[in-house]
Coordinates of C-alpha atoms in Angstrom, one line a residue:
M210 CA 58.3 -45.2 12.3
V211 CA 55.0 -46.2 10.4
L212 CA 53.3 -46.8 13.8
R213 CA 54.3 -43.3 15.0
T214 CA 53.0 -41.6 11.8
A215 CA 49.6 -43.4 12.1
K216 CA 49.4 -42.4 15.8
H217 CA 50.3 -38.8 14.9
H218 CA 47.6 -38.9 12.1
N219 CA 45.0 -40.2 14.5
M220 CA 45.8 -37.5 17.1
K221 CA 45.6 -34.8 14.4
Q222 CA 42.2 -36.1 13.4
K223 CA 40.9 -36.0 17.0
V224 CA 42.2 -32.4 17.4
L225 CA 40.4 -31.4 14.1
W226 CA 37.1 -33.0 15.3
I227 CA 37.4 -31.2 18.7
V228 CA 38.0 -27.9 17.0
A229 CA 35.1 -28.5 14.5
G230 CA 32.8 -29.3 17.5
I231 CA 33.8 -26.2 19.4
L232 CA 33.2 -24.0 16.3
L233 CA 29.8 -25.6 15.7
L234 CA 28.9 -25.0 19.3
A235 CA 30.0 -21.4 19.1
I236 CA 28.1 -20.7 15.9
G237 CA 25.0 -22.4 17.3
S238 CA 25.2 -20.3 20.5
L239 CA 25.6 -17.1 18.5
A240 CA 22.7 -18.0 16.2
Y241 CA 20.5 -18.8 19.2
F242 CA 21.4 -15.5 20.8
F243 CA 20.6 -13.5 17.6
L244 CA 17.3 -15.4 17.0
Y245 CA 16.0 -15.8 20.6
G246 CA 18.3 -14.1 23.1
T247 CA 17.6 -10.6 21.8
K248 CA 13.9 -11.2 22.0
S249 CA 14.0 -10.7 25.8
Y250 CA 15.4 -7.2 25.3
S251 CA 13.1 -6.4 22.4
P252 CA 10.0 -8.6 22.6
E253 CA 7.8 -9.3 19.6
A254 CA 4.4 -7.6 19.1
T255 CA 1.7 -7.6 16.5
V256 CA -0.8 -4.8 16.0
V257 CA -4.0 -5.3 13.9
Y258 CA -6.5 -3.0 12.3
E259 CA -9.6 -4.7 11.2
Q260 CA -12.9 -3.2 9.9
G261 CA -15.3 -4.4 7.3
G262 CA -13.3 -6.4 4.8
T263 CA -10.0 -4.6 5.5
R264 CA -7.3 -6.2 7.7
V265 CA -3.9 -4.6 8.1
S266 CA -1.4 -6.0 10.6
V267 CA 2.1 -5.0 11.6
F268 CA 4.6 -7.5 13.2
Y269 CA 7.6 -5.8 14.9
N270 CA 10.1 -6.1 17.8
R271 CA 10.0 -3.5 20.6
P272 CA 13.3 -2.2 22.0
Y273 CA 13.4 -0.1 25.2
K274 CA 14.9 3.4 25.7
K275 CA 16.7 2.5 28.9
G276 CA 18.0 6.0 29.4
R277 CA 19.6 6.2 26.0
Q278 CA 19.4 9.1 23.5
I279 CA 17.4 7.4 20.7
F280 CA 17.0 9.5 17.5
G281 CA 20.2 11.1 16.2
S282 CA 22.3 8.8 18.3
L283 CA 21.2 5.1 18.8
V284 CA 19.1 5.5 15.6
P285 CA 21.2 7.9 13.4
F286 CA 19.5 10.6 11.3
G287 CA 19.7 10.1 7.6
K288 CA 20.4 6.3 7.7
V289 CA 18.0 3.4 6.9
W290 CA 16.6 1.9 10.1
R291 CA 14.9 -1.5 10.3
T292 CA 12.2 0.3 12.4
G293 CA 12.5 -1.7 15.6
A294 CA 14.9 -4.5 16.5
N295 CA 15.8 -8.0 15.3
E296 CA 13.9 -8.9 12.1
P297 CA 12.6 -6.1 9.9
T298 CA 9.2 -4.8 10.8
Q299 CA 6.5 -6.3 8.5
L300 CA 3.2 -4.9 7.3
E301 CA 0.6 -7.3 5.8
T302 CA -2.6 -6.2 4.1
N303 CA -5.4 -8.2 2.6
V304 CA -6.6 -5.2 0.4
P305 CA -4.7 -2.7 -1.7
L306 CA -3.7 0.5 0.2
K307 CA -2.7 4.0 -0.9
F308 CA 0.0 6.0 0.8
Q309 CA -0.1 9.6 -0.4
D310 CA -0.3 9.0 -4.2
Q311 CA 1.4 5.6 -4.1
A312 CA -0.4 2.3 -4.4
L313 CA 0.5 -0.7 -2.3
P314 CA -1.0 -4.0 -3.6
A315 CA -2.3 -6.5 -1.1
G316 CA 0.5 -8.6 0.4
R317 CA 3.3 -8.6 3.0
Y318 CA 6.1 -6.0 3.1
S319 CA 9.1 -5.1 5.2
V320 CA 8.9 -1.6 6.7
W321 CA 12.0 0.6 6.8
T322 CA 12.4 4.2 7.8
I323 CA 15.0 6.9 7.4
P324 CA 14.6 9.1 10.5
G325 CA 15.4 12.8 10.3
E326 CA 15.0 15.7 12.7
Q327 CA 12.0 17.3 10.9
S328 CA 10.7 14.4 8.7
W329 CA 11.0 10.7 8.2
T330 CA 11.0 8.7 5.0
V331 CA 8.9 5.6 5.4
I332 CA 9.5 2.7 3.0
L333 CA 7.5 -0.4 2.2
N334 CA 9.6 -3.0 0.4
S335 CA 8.5 -6.3 -1.2
E336 CA 11.5 -8.3 0.2
I337 CA 11.6 -9.5 3.8
P338 CA 15.1 -10.4 4.8
R339 CA 15.7 -12.8 7.7
W340 CA 17.4 -10.2 9.8
G341 CA 17.1 -6.4 9.8
I342 CA 20.9 -5.7 9.8
N343 CA 24.1 -7.3 8.6
F344 CA 27.2 -7.9 10.7
T345 CA 28.4 -4.3 10.2
G346 CA 25.1 -2.9 11.6
E347 CA 23.8 -1.7 8.2
A348 CA 20.2 -2.2 7.3
T349 CA 19.6 -5.2 4.9
R350 CA 17.0 -3.4 2.8
N351 CA 17.3 -3.8 -1.0
P352 CA 16.3 -0.4 -2.5
Q353 CA 15.6 -2.0 -5.9
T354 CA 12.5 -3.7 -4.4
D355 CA 10.9 -0.6 -2.7
V356 CA 7.2 -0.3 -3.5
V357 CA 6.2 2.8 -1.5
K358 CA 8.4 5.6 -0.3
V359 CA 6.8 8.6 1.4
E360 CA 8.0 11.5 3.5
V361 CA 6.1 12.5 6.7
P362 CA 6.7 15.1 9.3
V363 CA 7.9 14.4 12.8
M364 CA 6.1 15.6 16.0
H365 CA 8.0 16.0 19.2
H366 CA 6.3 15.9 22.6
E367 CA 8.5 17.5 25.3
K368 CA 6.7 16.2 28.4
E369 CA 5.9 12.6 27.6
V370 CA 8.6 9.9 27.1
V371 CA 7.6 6.6 25.5
E372 CA 10.0 4.0 27.0
Q373 CA 9.3 1.1 24.6
F374 CA 9.1 1.5 20.8
T375 CA 5.5 1.3 19.8
I376 CA 3.6 1.0 16.5
L377 CA -0.1 1.8 16.3
L378 CA -2.7 1.2 13.5
E379 CA -5.6 3.6 14.0
K380 CA -8.6 5.1 12.1
S381 CA -8.5 8.9 11.8
G382 CA -11.5 10.3 10.0
E383 CA -11.6 8.8 6.5
E384 CA -7.9 7.7 6.7
M385 CA -6.0 5.2 8.7
Q386 CA -2.7 5.9 10.3
L387 CA 0.5 3.9 10.8
T388 CA 2.0 5.6 13.8
F389 CA 5.6 5.2 15.3
L390 CA 6.2 6.3 18.9
W391 CA 9.5 6.2 20.8
D392 CA 11.2 8.5 23.3
Q393 CA 9.7 11.9 22.6
T394 CA 9.1 11.3 18.9
L395 CA 5.8 10.6 17.1
V396 CA 5.5 9.9 13.3
A397 CA 2.1 9.3 11.8
V398 CA 1.8 8.0 8.2
P399 CA -1.7 8.4 6.7
F400 CA -3.1 5.8 4.3
T401 CA -6.4 4.6 2.8
A402 CA -7.8 1.3 1.6
Q403 CA -8.5 1.3 -2.1

């Protein structure tokens, strides 16, 4: 009877170890997919504006349209978007910037947007979470750490379709522009170096 109980206990331990191993393998595979597998569908990119002593860069991931309806569907109107795919988009500046009447100190920020049909709210936040959404698909932005929040108009171009989400940093007269392009939508956010 004692021998049988010990044998039963050893068998139970082996089963637990096997189950634990399978769970670890599944979790590892899922983490690998989220961190690396999605990069093939939405590759990383960095765009840099550099002139004089000013250097502004944006790191982001570039999803494709692939025949989908983007704004108002894949990216809902009126909800916070991580502004790309995978990790949140990040803007880094070595000098203070000014967006409309709001100051942005030198540093690194996450970039969030709230798309609308006629205008977008563009948000720069001092926290940079590891991933742009949680398991329910909601953006992981913390509104308490917003630094800049501006509203800008949307431009629609009927003839041209931008297949892959694109961010540009350009000089436009005395101002610079942070521009978002995807599908038939263009949003330009003017800013200046202080």
